[in-house]
Amino acid sequence: QLQLVESGGGLVQPGGSLRLSCAASAFTLNNQAIGWFRQAPGKEREGISCLSTSGTPTTYVDSVKGRFTISRDNAKNTVYLQMNNVKSEDTAVYYCAASSYFYCPGSDSKNFAYWGQGTQVTVSS
């Protein structure tokens, strides 16, 4: 059964860094575009970033540009989200998701068919 599992969340101070991981089972991550999303309390889920099968990244939201980086380790079948200079507004549950496309589709969550269970990121001093 296709499964995505996120890890690496936790409590981090403002200005700090965190790396989230998204590991896959029953399929190969570099065969489809993989996205990272987040959902803060009381807000809708928003797309953050996506990585195509060719390794081309797409950033969906301006607020993370220059701070968050998406990458992939094919040998580990894992996609990462490196979060630097985090801010309190980055507090959310973070999800990875697999699209049915090779390229990064629009940030609508409906474009992504398979989802992990999420990992909590809390930015606080």
C-alpha atoms as a printed R data frame, in Angstrom:
    type eleno elety resid chain resno      x      y       z
1   ATOM     1    CA   GLN     A     1  0.000  0.000   0.000
2   ATOM     2    CA   LEU     A     2  1.356  3.401  -1.001
3   ATOM     3    CA   GLN     A     3  2.311  5.353   2.095
4   ATOM     4    CA   LEU     A     4  4.006  8.645   2.954
5   ATOM     5    CA   VAL     A     5  5.402  9.297   6.405
6   ATOM     6    CA   GLU     A     6  6.572 12.709   7.586
7   ATOM     7    CA   SER     A     7  9.024 13.227  10.409
8   ATOM     8    CA   GLY     A     8 11.287 15.875  11.840
9   ATOM     9    CA   GLY     A     9  8.738 18.251  13.289
10  ATOM    10    CA   GLY     A    10  8.998 19.736  16.734
11  ATOM    11    CA   LEU     A    11  9.528 22.891  18.702
12  ATOM    12    CA   VAL     A    12 12.004 25.404  17.312
13  ATOM    13    CA   GLN     A    13 12.859 28.957  18.289
14  ATOM    14    CA   PRO     A    14 12.310 31.871  15.914
15  ATOM    15    CA   GLY     A    15 15.271 32.196  13.609
16  ATOM    16    CA   GLY     A    16 16.146 28.538  14.004
17  ATOM    17    CA   SER     A    17 16.165 25.682  11.506
18  ATOM    18    CA   LEU     A    18 14.388 22.398  11.078
19  ATOM    19    CA   ARG     A    19 14.467 19.702   8.436
20  ATOM    20    CA   LEU     A    20 11.346 17.729   7.674
21  ATOM    21    CA   SER     A    21 11.502 14.356   5.976
22  ATOM    22    CA   CYS     A    22  8.950 12.573   3.835
23  ATOM    23    CA   ALA     A    23  9.643  8.879   3.365
24  ATOM    24    CA   ALA     A    24  7.722  6.726   0.943
25  ATOM    25    CA   SER     A    25  6.859  3.065   0.855
26  ATOM    26    CA   ALA     A    26  5.351  1.007  -1.954
27  ATOM    27    CA   PHE     A    27  6.373  3.553  -4.588
28  ATOM    28    CA   THR     A    28  9.382  5.541  -5.752
29  ATOM    29    CA   LEU     A    29  9.296  9.224  -4.910
30  ATOM    30    CA   ASN     A    30 11.209 10.337  -7.985
31  ATOM    31    CA   ASN     A    31  8.487  8.952 -10.257
32  ATOM    32    CA   GLN     A    32  6.073 11.740  -9.414
33  ATOM    33    CA   ALA     A    33  6.007 15.299  -8.207
34  ATOM    34    CA   ILE     A    34  6.078 15.654  -4.434
35  ATOM    35    CA   GLY     A    35  4.723 18.640  -2.563
36  ATOM    36    CA   TRP     A    36  4.857 20.047   0.926
37  ATOM    37    CA   PHE     A    37  1.788 21.665   2.454
38  ATOM    38    CA   ARG     A    38  0.934 23.115   5.813
39  ATOM    39    CA   GLN     A    39 -2.161 23.910   7.795
40  ATOM    40    CA   ALA     A    40 -2.176 26.327  10.676
41  ATOM    41    CA   PRO     A    41 -4.963 26.356  13.277
42  ATOM    42    CA   GLY     A    42 -8.073 27.978  11.900
43  ATOM    43    CA   LYS     A    43 -6.598 28.329   8.420
44  ATOM    44    CA   GLU     A    44 -6.911 26.457   5.178
45  ATOM    45    CA   ARG     A    45 -4.224 24.085   4.016
46  ATOM    46    CA   GLU     A    46 -1.719 25.852   1.770
47  ATOM    47    CA   GLY     A    47  0.884 24.577  -0.633
48  ATOM    48    CA   ILE     A    48  4.459 25.498   0.204
49  ATOM    49    CA   SER     A    49  6.715 23.889  -2.329
50  ATOM    50    CA   CYS     A    50  6.926 21.093  -4.868
51  ATOM    51    CA   LEU     A    51  9.647 19.073  -6.567
52  ATOM    52    CA   SER     A    52  9.149 17.605 -10.015
53  ATOM    53    CA   THR     A    53 10.550 14.271 -11.136
54  ATOM    54    CA   SER     A    54 13.300 16.132 -12.974
55  ATOM    55    CA   GLY     A    55 14.307 17.840  -9.744
56  ATOM    56    CA   THR     A    56 12.892 21.256 -10.595
57  ATOM    57    CA   PRO     A    57 11.533 22.997  -7.490
58  ATOM    58    CA   THR     A    58  8.460 25.194  -7.418
59  ATOM    59    CA   THR     A    59  7.648 27.505  -4.537
60  ATOM    60    CA   TYR     A    60  3.951 28.069  -4.068
61  ATOM    61    CA   VAL     A    61  3.966 30.759  -1.387
62  ATOM    62    CA   ASP     A    62  6.118 33.893  -1.281
63  ATOM    63    CA   SER     A    63  6.472 33.883   2.487
64  ATOM    64    CA   VAL     A    64  8.925 30.949   2.429
65  ATOM    65    CA   LYS     A    65 11.052 32.059  -0.513
66  ATOM    66    CA   GLY     A    66 14.695 32.229   0.469
67  ATOM    67    CA   ARG     A    67 14.008 30.340   3.704
68  ATOM    68    CA   PHE     A    68 12.627 26.905   2.773
69  ATOM    69    CA   THR     A    69 14.248 24.465   0.362
70  ATOM    70    CA   ILE     A    70 12.827 21.243  -1.011
71  ATOM    71    CA   SER     A    71 15.131 18.412  -2.025
72  ATOM    72    CA   ARG     A    72 15.170 14.691  -2.639
73  ATOM    73    CA   ASP     A    73 17.478 11.792  -1.836
74  ATOM    74    CA   ASN     A    74 16.706  9.056  -4.334
75  ATOM    75    CA   ALA     A    75 18.813  6.471  -2.528
76  ATOM    76    CA   LYS     A    76 16.743  6.975   0.618
77  ATOM    77    CA   ASN     A    77 13.481  7.475  -1.275
78  ATOM    78    CA   THR     A    78 12.921 10.569   0.826
79  ATOM    79    CA   VAL     A    79 11.994 14.175   0.136
80  ATOM    80    CA   TYR     A    80 13.070 16.896   2.527
81  ATOM    81    CA   LEU     A    81 11.940 20.367   3.449
82  ATOM    82    CA   GLN     A    82 14.765 22.404   4.927
83  ATOM    83    CA   MET     A    83 13.315 25.247   6.955
84  ATOM    84    CA   ASN     A    84 15.663 28.091   7.879
85  ATOM    85    CA   ASN     A    85 15.067 31.339   9.708
86  ATOM    86    CA   VAL     A    86 11.688 30.089  10.858
87  ATOM    87    CA   LYS     A    87  9.065 32.500  12.094
88  ATOM    88    CA   SER     A    88  6.105 32.156  14.423
89  ATOM    89    CA   GLU     A    89  3.772 32.230  11.431
90  ATOM    90    CA   ASP     A    90  5.387 29.006  10.207
91  ATOM    91    CA   THR     A    91  3.702 27.154  13.052
92  ATOM    92    CA   ALA     A    92  1.467 24.518  11.476
93  ATOM    93    CA   VAL     A    93  1.019 20.862  10.731
94  ATOM    94    CA   TYR     A    94  3.173 20.048   7.721
95  ATOM    95    CA   TYR     A    95  2.191 17.429   5.171
96  ATOM    96    CA   CYS     A    96  3.902 15.890   2.194
97  ATOM    97    CA   ALA     A    97  1.852 14.698  -0.742
98  ATOM    98    CA   ALA     A    98  2.416 12.889  -4.008
99  ATOM    99    CA   SER     A    99  0.925 14.083  -7.254
100 ATOM   100    CA   SER     A   100 -0.094 11.947 -10.199
101 ATOM   101    CA   TYR     A   101  1.993 14.176 -12.455
102 ATOM   102    CA   PHE     A   102  5.679 14.293 -13.290
103 ATOM   103    CA   TYR     A   103  5.636 18.080 -13.153
104 ATOM   104    CA   CYS     A   104  4.528 20.278 -10.273
105 ATOM   105    CA   PRO     A   105  0.857 21.085 -10.690
106 ATOM   106    CA   GLY     A   106 -0.963 24.026  -9.171
107 ATOM   107    CA   SER     A   107 -0.943 24.302  -5.396
108 ATOM   108    CA   ASP     A   108 -4.524 23.123  -5.009
109 ATOM   109    CA   SER     A   109 -4.431 20.108  -2.729
110 ATOM   110    CA   LYS     A   110 -6.793 18.348  -5.130
111 ATOM   111    CA   ASN     A   111 -3.817 17.971  -7.489
112 ATOM   112    CA   PHE     A   112 -2.126 15.656  -5.009
113 ATOM   113    CA   ALA     A   113 -3.536 12.176  -4.570
114 ATOM   114    CA   TYR     A   114 -1.572 10.686  -1.695
115 ATOM   115    CA   TRP     A   115 -0.913 12.292   1.672
116 ATOM   116    CA   GLY     A   116  1.079 11.651   4.782
117 ATOM   117    CA   GLN     A   117 -0.329 11.983   8.277
118 ATOM   118    CA   GLY     A   118  1.443 15.267   9.010
119 ATOM   119    CA   THR     A   119  4.058 16.456  11.465
120 ATOM   120    CA   GLN     A   120  3.656 19.379  13.852
121 ATOM   121    CA   VAL     A   121  6.032 22.320  13.678
122 ATOM   122    CA   THR     A   122  5.826 24.885  16.447
123 ATOM   123    CA   VAL     A   123  7.911 28.038  16.330
124 ATOM   124    CA   SER     A   124  8.101 29.674  19.709
125 ATOM   125    CA   SER     A   125 10.586 31.137  22.132
